[in-house]
XYZ file of C-alpha atoms in Angstrom:
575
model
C 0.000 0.000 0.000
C 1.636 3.168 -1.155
C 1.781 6.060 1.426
C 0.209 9.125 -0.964
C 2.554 11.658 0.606
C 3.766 14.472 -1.852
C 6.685 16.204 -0.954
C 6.887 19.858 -2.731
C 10.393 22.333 -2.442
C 9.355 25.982 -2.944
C 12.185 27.879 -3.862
C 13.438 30.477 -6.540
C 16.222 28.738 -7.151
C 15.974 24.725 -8.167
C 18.091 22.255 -5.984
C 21.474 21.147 -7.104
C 21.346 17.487 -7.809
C 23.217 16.951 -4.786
C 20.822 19.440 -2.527
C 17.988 17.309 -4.476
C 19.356 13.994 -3.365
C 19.725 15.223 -0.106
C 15.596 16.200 0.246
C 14.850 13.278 -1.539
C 16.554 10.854 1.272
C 15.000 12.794 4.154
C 11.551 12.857 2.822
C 12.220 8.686 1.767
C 13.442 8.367 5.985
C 10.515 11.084 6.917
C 7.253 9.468 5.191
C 8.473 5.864 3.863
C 10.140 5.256 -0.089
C 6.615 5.757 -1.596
C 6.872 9.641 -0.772
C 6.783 11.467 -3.943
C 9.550 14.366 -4.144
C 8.881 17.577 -6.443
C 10.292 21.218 -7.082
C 8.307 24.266 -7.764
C 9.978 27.371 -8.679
C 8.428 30.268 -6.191
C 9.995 34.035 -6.740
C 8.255 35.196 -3.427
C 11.044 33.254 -1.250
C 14.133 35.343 -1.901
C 16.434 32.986 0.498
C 15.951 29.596 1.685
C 13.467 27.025 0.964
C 9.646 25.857 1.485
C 9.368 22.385 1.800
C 5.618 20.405 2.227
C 5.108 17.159 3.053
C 1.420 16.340 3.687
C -0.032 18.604 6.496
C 3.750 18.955 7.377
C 5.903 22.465 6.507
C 9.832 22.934 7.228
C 10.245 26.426 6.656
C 13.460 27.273 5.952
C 12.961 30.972 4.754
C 14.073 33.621 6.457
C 10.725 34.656 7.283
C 10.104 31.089 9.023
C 13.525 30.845 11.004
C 13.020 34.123 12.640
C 9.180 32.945 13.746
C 11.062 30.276 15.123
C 13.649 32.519 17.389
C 10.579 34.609 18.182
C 8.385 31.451 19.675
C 11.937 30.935 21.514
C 11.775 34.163 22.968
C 8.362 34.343 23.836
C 8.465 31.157 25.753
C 10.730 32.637 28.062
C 8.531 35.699 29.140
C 7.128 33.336 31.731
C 10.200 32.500 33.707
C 12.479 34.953 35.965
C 15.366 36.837 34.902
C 14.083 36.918 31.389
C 16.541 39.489 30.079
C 19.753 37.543 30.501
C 17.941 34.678 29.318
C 16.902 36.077 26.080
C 20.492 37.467 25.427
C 22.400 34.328 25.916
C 19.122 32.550 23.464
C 20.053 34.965 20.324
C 23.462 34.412 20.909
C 23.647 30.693 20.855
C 20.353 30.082 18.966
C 20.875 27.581 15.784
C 17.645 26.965 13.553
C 16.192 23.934 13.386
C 14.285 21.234 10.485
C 10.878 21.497 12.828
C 7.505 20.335 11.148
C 4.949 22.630 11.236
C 1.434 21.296 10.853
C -0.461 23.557 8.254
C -4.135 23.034 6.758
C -5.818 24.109 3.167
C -9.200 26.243 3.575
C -11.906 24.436 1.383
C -14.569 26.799 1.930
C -15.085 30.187 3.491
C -18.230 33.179 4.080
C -19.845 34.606 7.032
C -17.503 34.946 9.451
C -16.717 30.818 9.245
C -13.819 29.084 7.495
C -13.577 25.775 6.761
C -10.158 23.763 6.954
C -9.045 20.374 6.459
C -5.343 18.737 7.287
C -5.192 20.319 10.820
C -5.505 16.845 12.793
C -3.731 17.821 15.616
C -5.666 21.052 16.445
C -7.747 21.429 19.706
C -10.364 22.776 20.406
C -10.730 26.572 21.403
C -6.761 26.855 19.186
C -5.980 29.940 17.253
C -5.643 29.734 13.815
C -3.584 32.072 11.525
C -4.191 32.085 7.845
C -1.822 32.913 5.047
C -3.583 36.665 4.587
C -2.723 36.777 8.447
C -6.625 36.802 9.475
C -6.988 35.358 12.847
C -9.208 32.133 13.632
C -10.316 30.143 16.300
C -11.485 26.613 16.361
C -14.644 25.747 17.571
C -16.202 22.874 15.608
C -14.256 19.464 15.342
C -15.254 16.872 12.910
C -13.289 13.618 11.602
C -11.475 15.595 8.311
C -12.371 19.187 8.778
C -12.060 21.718 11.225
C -15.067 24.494 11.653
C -13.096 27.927 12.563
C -14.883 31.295 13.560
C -12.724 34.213 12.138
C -12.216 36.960 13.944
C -11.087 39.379 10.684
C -12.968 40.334 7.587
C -13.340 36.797 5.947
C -13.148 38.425 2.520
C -8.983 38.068 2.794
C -9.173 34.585 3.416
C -9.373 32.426 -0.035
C -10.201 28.655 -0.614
C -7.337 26.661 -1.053
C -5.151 29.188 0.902
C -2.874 27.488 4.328
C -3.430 27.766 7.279
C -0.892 27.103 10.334
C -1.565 26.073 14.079
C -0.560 28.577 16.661
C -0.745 25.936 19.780
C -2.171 28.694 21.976
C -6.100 28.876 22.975
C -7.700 32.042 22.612
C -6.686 34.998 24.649
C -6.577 38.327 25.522
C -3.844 40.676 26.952
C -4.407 41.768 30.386
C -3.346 44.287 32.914
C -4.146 47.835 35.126
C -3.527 49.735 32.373
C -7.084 48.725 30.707
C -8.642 50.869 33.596
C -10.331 53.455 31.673
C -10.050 52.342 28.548
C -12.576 51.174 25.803
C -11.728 47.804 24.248
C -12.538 45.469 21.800
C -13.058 41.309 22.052
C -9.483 40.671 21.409
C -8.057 43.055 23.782
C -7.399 45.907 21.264
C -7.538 50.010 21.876
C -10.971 51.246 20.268
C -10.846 54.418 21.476
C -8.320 56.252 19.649
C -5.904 57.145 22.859
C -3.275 54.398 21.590
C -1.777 51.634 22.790
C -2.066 49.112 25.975
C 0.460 48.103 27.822
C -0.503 44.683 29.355
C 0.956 43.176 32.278
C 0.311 39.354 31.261
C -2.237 37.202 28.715
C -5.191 35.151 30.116
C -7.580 32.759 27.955
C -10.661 33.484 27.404
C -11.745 30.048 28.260
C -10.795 28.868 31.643
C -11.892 26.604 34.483
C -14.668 28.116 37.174
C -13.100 27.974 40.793
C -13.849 24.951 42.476
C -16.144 24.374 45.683
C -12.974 23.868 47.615
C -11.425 27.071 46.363
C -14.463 29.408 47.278
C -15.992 30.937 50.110
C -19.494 32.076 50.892
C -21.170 35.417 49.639
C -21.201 37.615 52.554
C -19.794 40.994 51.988
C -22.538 43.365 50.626
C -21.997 44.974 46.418
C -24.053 48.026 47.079
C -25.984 49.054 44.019
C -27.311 52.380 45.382
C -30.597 51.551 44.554
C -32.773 51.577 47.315
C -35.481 48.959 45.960
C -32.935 46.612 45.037
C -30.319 47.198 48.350
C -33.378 46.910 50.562
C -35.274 43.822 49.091
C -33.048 41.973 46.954
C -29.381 42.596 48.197
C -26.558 41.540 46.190
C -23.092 39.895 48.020
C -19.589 40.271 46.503
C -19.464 37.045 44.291
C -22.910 36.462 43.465
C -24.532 36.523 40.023
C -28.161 38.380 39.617
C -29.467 38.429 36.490
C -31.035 41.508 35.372
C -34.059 40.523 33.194
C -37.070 42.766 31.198
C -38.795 44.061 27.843
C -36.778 46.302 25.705
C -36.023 50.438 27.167
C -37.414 49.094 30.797
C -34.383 50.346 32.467
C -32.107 47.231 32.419
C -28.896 48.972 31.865
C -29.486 52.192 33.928
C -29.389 49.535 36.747
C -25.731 48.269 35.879
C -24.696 51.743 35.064
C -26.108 52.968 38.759
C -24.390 50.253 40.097
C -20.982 50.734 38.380
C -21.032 54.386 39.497
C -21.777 53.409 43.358
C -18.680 51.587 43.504
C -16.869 54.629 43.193
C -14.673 54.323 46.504
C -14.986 51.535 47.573
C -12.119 49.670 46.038
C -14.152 47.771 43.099
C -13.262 47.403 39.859
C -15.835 47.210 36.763
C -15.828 45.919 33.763
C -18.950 46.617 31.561
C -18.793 44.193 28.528
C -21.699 45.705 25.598
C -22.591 42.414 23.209
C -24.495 43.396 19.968
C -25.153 47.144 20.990
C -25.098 50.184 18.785
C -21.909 51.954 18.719
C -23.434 55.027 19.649
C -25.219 53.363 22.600
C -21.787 52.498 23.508
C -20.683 56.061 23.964
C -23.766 57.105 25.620
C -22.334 54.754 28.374
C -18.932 56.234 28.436
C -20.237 59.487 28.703
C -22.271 58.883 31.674
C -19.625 56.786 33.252
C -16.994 59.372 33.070
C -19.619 62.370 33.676
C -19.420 60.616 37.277
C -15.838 59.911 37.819
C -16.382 55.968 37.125
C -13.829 55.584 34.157
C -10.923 55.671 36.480
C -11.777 51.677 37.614
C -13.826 50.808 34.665
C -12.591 48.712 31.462
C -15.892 49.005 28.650
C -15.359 45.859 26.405
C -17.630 46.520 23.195
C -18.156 44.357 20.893
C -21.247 46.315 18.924
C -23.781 45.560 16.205
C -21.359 46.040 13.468
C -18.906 43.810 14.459
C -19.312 40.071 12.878
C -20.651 37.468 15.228
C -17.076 35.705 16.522
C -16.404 38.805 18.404
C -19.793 39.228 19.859
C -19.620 35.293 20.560
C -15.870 35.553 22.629
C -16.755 39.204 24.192
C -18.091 37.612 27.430
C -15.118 35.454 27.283
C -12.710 38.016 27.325
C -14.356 40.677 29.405
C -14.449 37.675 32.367
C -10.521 36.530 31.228
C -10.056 40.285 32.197
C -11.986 40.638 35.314
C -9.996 37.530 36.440
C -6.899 38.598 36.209
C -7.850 41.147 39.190
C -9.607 38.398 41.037
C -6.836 36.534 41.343
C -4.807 39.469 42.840
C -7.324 39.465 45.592
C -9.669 42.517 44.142
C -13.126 42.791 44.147
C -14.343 42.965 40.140
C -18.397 43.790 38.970
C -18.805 42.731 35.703
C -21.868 43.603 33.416
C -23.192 41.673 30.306
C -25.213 43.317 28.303
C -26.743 41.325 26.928
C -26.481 37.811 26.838
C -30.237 37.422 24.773
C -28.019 38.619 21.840
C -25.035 36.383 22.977
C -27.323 33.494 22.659
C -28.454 34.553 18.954
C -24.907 35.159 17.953
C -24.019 31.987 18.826
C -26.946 30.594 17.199
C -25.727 31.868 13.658
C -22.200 30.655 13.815
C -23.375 27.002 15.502
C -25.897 26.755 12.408
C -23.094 28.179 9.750
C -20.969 25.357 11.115
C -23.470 23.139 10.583
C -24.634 21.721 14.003
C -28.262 20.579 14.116
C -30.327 23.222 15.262
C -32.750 22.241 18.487
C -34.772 24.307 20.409
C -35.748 27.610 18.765
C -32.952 26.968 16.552
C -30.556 26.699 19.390
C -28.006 24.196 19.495
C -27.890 21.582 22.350
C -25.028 23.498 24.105
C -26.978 26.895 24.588
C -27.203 26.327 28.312
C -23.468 25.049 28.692
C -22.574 28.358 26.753
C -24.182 30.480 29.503
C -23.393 27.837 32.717
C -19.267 27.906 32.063
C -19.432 31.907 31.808
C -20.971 32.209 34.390
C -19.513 30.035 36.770
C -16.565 31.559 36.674
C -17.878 34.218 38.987
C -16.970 34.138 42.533
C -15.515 34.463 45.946
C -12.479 33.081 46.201
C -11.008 31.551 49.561
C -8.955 33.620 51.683
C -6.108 31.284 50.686
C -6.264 32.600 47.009
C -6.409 36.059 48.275
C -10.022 36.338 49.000
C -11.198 38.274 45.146
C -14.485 38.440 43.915
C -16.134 38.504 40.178
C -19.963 39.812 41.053
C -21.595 39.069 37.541
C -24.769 41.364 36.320
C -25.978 39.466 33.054
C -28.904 41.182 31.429
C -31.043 39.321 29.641
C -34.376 41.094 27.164
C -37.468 39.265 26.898
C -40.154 39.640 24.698
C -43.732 41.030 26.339
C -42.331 39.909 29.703
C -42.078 36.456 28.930
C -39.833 34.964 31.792
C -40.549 31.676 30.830
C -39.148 31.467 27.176
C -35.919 28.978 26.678
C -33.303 31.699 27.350
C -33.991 33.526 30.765
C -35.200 30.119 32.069
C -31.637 28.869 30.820
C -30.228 31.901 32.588
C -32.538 32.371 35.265
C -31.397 28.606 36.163
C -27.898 29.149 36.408
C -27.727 32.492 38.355
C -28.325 33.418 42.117
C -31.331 35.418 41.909
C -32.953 37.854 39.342
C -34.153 41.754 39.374
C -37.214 42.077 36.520
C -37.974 44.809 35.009
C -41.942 45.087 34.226
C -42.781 47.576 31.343
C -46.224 48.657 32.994
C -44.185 49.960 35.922
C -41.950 51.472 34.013
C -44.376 53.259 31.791
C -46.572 54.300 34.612
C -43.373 56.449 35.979
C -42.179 53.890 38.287
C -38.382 53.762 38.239
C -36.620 51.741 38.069
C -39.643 49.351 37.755
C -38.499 46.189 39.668
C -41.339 43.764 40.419
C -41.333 42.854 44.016
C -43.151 39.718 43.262
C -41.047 38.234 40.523
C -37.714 39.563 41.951
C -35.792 37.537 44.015
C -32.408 37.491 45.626
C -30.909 33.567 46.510
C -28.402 35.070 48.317
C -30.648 37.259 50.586
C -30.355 38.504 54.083
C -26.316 36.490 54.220
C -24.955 39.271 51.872
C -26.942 42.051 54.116
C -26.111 44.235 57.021
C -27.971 43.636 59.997
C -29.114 47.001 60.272
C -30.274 47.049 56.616
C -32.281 43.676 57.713
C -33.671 45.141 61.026
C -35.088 47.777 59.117
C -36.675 46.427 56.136
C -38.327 43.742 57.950
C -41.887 43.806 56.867
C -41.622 45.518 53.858
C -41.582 43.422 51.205
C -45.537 42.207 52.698
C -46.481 45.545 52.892
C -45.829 46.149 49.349
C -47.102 42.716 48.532
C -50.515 43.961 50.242
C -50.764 47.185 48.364
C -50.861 45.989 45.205
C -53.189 42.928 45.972
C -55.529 45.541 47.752
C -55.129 48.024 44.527
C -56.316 45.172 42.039
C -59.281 44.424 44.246
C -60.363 48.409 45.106
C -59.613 49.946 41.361
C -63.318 49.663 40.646
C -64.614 50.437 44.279
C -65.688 54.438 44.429
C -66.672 53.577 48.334
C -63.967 52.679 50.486
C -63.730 52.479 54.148
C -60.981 54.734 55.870
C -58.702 51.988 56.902
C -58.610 50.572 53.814
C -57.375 54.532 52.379
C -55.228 54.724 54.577
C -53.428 50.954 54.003
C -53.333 52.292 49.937
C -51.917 55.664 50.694
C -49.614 54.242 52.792
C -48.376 51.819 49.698
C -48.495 54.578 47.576
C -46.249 56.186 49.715
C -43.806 53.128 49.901
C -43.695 53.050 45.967
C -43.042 56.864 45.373
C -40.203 56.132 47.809
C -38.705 53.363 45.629
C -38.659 55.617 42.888
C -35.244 56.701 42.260
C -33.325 58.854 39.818
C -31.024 57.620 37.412
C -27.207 58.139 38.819
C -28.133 59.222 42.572
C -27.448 56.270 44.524
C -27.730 56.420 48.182
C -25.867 55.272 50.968
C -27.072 52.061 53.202
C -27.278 54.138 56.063
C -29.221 56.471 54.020
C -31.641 53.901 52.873
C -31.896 52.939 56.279
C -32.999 56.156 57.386
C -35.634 56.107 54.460
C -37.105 52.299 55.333
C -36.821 53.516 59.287
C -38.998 56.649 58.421
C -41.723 54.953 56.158
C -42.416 51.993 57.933
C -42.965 54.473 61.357
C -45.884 56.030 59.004
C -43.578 59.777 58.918
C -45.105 59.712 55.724
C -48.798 60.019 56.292
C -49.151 63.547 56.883
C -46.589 64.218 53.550
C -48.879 64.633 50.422
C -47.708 62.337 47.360
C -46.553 65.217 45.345
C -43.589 66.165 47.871
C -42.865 62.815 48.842
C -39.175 63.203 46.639
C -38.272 66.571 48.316
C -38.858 65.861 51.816
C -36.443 63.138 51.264
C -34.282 65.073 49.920
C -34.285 67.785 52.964
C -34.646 64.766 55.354
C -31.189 63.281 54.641
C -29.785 66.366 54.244
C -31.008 67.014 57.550
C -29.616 63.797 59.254
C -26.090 64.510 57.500
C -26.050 68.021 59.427
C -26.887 67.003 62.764
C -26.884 63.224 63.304
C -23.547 62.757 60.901
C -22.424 60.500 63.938
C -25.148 58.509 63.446
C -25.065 57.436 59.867
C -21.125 56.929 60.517
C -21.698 54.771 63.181
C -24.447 52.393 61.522
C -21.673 51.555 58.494
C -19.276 51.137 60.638
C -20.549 48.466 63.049
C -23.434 47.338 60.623
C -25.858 47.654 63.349
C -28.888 49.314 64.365
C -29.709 49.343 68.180
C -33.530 50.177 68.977
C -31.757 53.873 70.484
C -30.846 54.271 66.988
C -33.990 53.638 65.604
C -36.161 55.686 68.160
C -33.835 58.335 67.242
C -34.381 57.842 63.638
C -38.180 57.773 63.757
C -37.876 61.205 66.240
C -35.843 62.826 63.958
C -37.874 61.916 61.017
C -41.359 62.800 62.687
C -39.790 66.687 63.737
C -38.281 66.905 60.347
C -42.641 66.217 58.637
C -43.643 68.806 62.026
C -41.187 70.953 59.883
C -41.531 70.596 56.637
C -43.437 73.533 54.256
């Protein structure tokens, strides 16, 4: 049985019969005395020689022996020392005959390429293809390779090679992405030039294990009174922020981004599939507040082709691990993974996979499940860092229960929805209390937050059950008006502007004040201004107070008799 094996030398220059005897008894010992041995005259290689056997290349150009001192070099960059060690490698570096394994596109459009003669590629590998276009493998089958292409596909040509990298996908990493806008792969979009980065992380890698974690405990404030009070969030946890389109979805991560200003958080807000001018609406408002300095924005908008909306999640959590692991506290924001999911849809059904559910491929959930995992709180061992993940998910007409927010919904630690009537009817933001829910809970809450808010969910839960039954009643008894003024008066309280978050000693004072009934005697109308001249108040003469209820996390019953006095003087006073 012969072997098949062609050997072709590229060269401008043809072999002298002893240089062609030579090639011809290494490519007999190489691949068997079957090998067939062949020159073609190429001008392109000025010195040197191309030789392919197979899937095989020994480059012997210059081109291909300095790519082989450079992978030389770069391996080094991970040991100590490096400088002396590079010297004494260029000084006493020889070339060598290695193989390289190299593939022929047969086909190529819409972002995908497909390449055969690659056996020994992995999954997740980076590709480079004779234009230089960068690719990534993600579908393996017995004699081709699927590979999403992270370039403009119209540079890559059938028939062209393609060569193995032996690295997974990554992204460059370090500080100096604070502040900057970024795209998937780690590259400047925003014109101030380039980033220095400190090391390079994959953008696949293993979630923490149980062993190495700890348990959610330390508060992420959001600012946000309904959410801080009702559905707190801990440093490690992952609440999914779910609604219709325009409901207020990202105001909420963009509130919470700019209350971590301070409080030694970093934030990394990674925009999937959004409008590049939606983009800079976000860095506007982010560095209108001061929140740029310890935020990275990772865009990968609706121009861009689907492989870099499909890795952005990736690399936005590569990059908010690389702090973790230093022992920081990271929030990271997806928005959104709904068009994630559909990205990934197209290139799973360009690669031919069969299509299930909705059109999804079996391995929607897993796509979601190993992102997400990855966020955590890491043992004080590993230096005690946390990833707090904000996905945001869109449904359609509120419809929680389609395949992906129950896929997300599933995986994540609680949810905040977003219901359009609220949010139309002035209510903002316009978090259900009924279909919001926090897994975490009270664990990730101070205990003067949870003194204070006891009994409030109920009394919200009652107001609206009592306003379904009494919108068509015209005769009312008086304490039934007074049970739906007092709700009313709870929900004007939970409305909130965008970009003013308060304090949780401020929100305590609020929740303290309203459940004492302060409010009664306040008409609707100047609900939002006697708060306002109510804290204001309690930072002029009970300063002490508020200080001493973040510091210790506690609210004694003096504190909140003092509270309720203050607040009940400040409605005597108020015009």
């Amino acid at each position: 049985m012969k072997n098949n094996i062609k050997a072709i030398l590229y060269s401008s220059q043809a072999p002298s019969p002893a240089q062609e005897e030579k090639f011809r008894a290494f490519v007999s010992a190489k691949y068997g005395e079957d090998a067939e041995f062949s020159f073609v005259k190429d001008e392109t290689i000025k010195k040197g020689f191309r030789l392919t056997a197979g899937s095989e290349t020994y480059d012997w150009t210059d081109e291909g022996r300095l790519n082989q001192l450079k992978k030389e070099v770069l391996s080094l960059y991970s040991k100590d020392n490096v400088i002396p060690l590079i010297r004494e490698t260029v000084k006493n570096w020889t070339p060598k005959a290695l193989a390289e394994e190299t593939g022929t596109v047969i086909s190529v459009g819409d972002g995908i390429a497909k390449v055969t003669g690659l056996t020994k590629a992995t999954y997740g590998e980076i590709l480079i293809f004779e234009s230089g276009v960068r690719g990534m493998v993600l579908n393996l089958k017995e004699n081709e390779l699927g590979c999403i292409l992270f370039d403009d596909d119209n540079f890559v040509t059938e028939g062209s090679v393609v060569k193995r990298t032996e690295r997974v996908a990554g992204i460059p990493v370090g500080d100096n992405f604070l502040g900057r806008i970024v795209n998937s792969l780690g590259s400047p979009i925003d014109g101030e030039g380039e980033i220095i980065s400190s090391s390079y992380r994959p953008v696949e890698s293993a979630a923490p294990s149980i062993v190495e974690r700890q348990q959610v405990r330390v508060p992420m404030e959001t600012g946000i009174l309904a959410i801080d009070s009702m559905f707190p969030i801990g440093r490690g946890q992952r609440e999914l922020i779910i609604g219709d389109r325009q409901t207020g979805k990202t105001a909420i991560a963009l509130d919470t981004i700019i209350n971590q200003k301070g409080k030694n958080c970093i934030c990394i807000y990674v925009a999937i599939g959004a409008k590049a001018s939606s983009v800079s609406s976000v860095v506007n408002m982010l560095k209108k507040h001061g929140a740029m300095d310890y935020t990275c924005v990772l865009a990968a908008t609706a121009s861009d082709p689907a492989p870099l909306l499909y890795i952005a999640p990736y690399a936005g959590c590569a990059l908010a691990e690389y702090f973790m692991y230093q022992g920081k506290d990271v929030l990271i924001v997806y928005d959104d993974l709904s068009k994630h999911a559909v990205a990934y849809r197209s290139l799973s059904l360009l690669l031919g996979r069969s299509p299930g559910r909705e059109a999804y491929p079996g391995d929607v959930f897993y796509l979601h499940s190993r992102l997400l995992e990855r966020s955590a709180r890491l043992s004080d061992e590993l230096g005690g860092g946390s990833i707090t993940a904000l996905p945001v998910v869109e449904t359609q007409s509120g419809d929680v229960a389609a395949y992906i927010p129950t896929n997300i919904i599933s995986i994540t630690d609680g949810q905040i929805f977003l219901e359009s009537d609220l949010f139309y009817s002035g209510q903002r933001p316009a978090v259900n209390i009924g279909l919001s829910v926090s897994r975490v809970g009270g664990d990730a809450q101070l205990k003067a937050m949870k003194k204070s808010v006891k009994g409030l969910r109920l009394d919200l839960a009652q107001y609206r059950e009592m306003k379904v039954f009494t919108q068509f009643a015209s005769d009312l008894d008086e304490a039934t008006r007074r049970q739906l003024a007092y709700g009313k008066g709870l929900m004007r309280l939970l409305c909130q502007k965008q970009a003013s978050p308060y304090s949780l000693s401020e929100q305590i004072v609020i929740i303290t004040m309203a459940q004492a009934h302060v409010l009664d005697g306040i008409r609707y109308e100047d609900i939002e201004r006697f708060i306002k001249e109510l804290l204001s108040r309690f930072h002029k003469n009970n300063e002490s107070l508020l200080r001493r209820i973040l510091s210790t996390g506690l609210l004694s019953d003096a504190d909140k008799q003092l509270i309720i006095d203050e607040s009940r003087k400040a409605a005597s006073d108020f015009k």
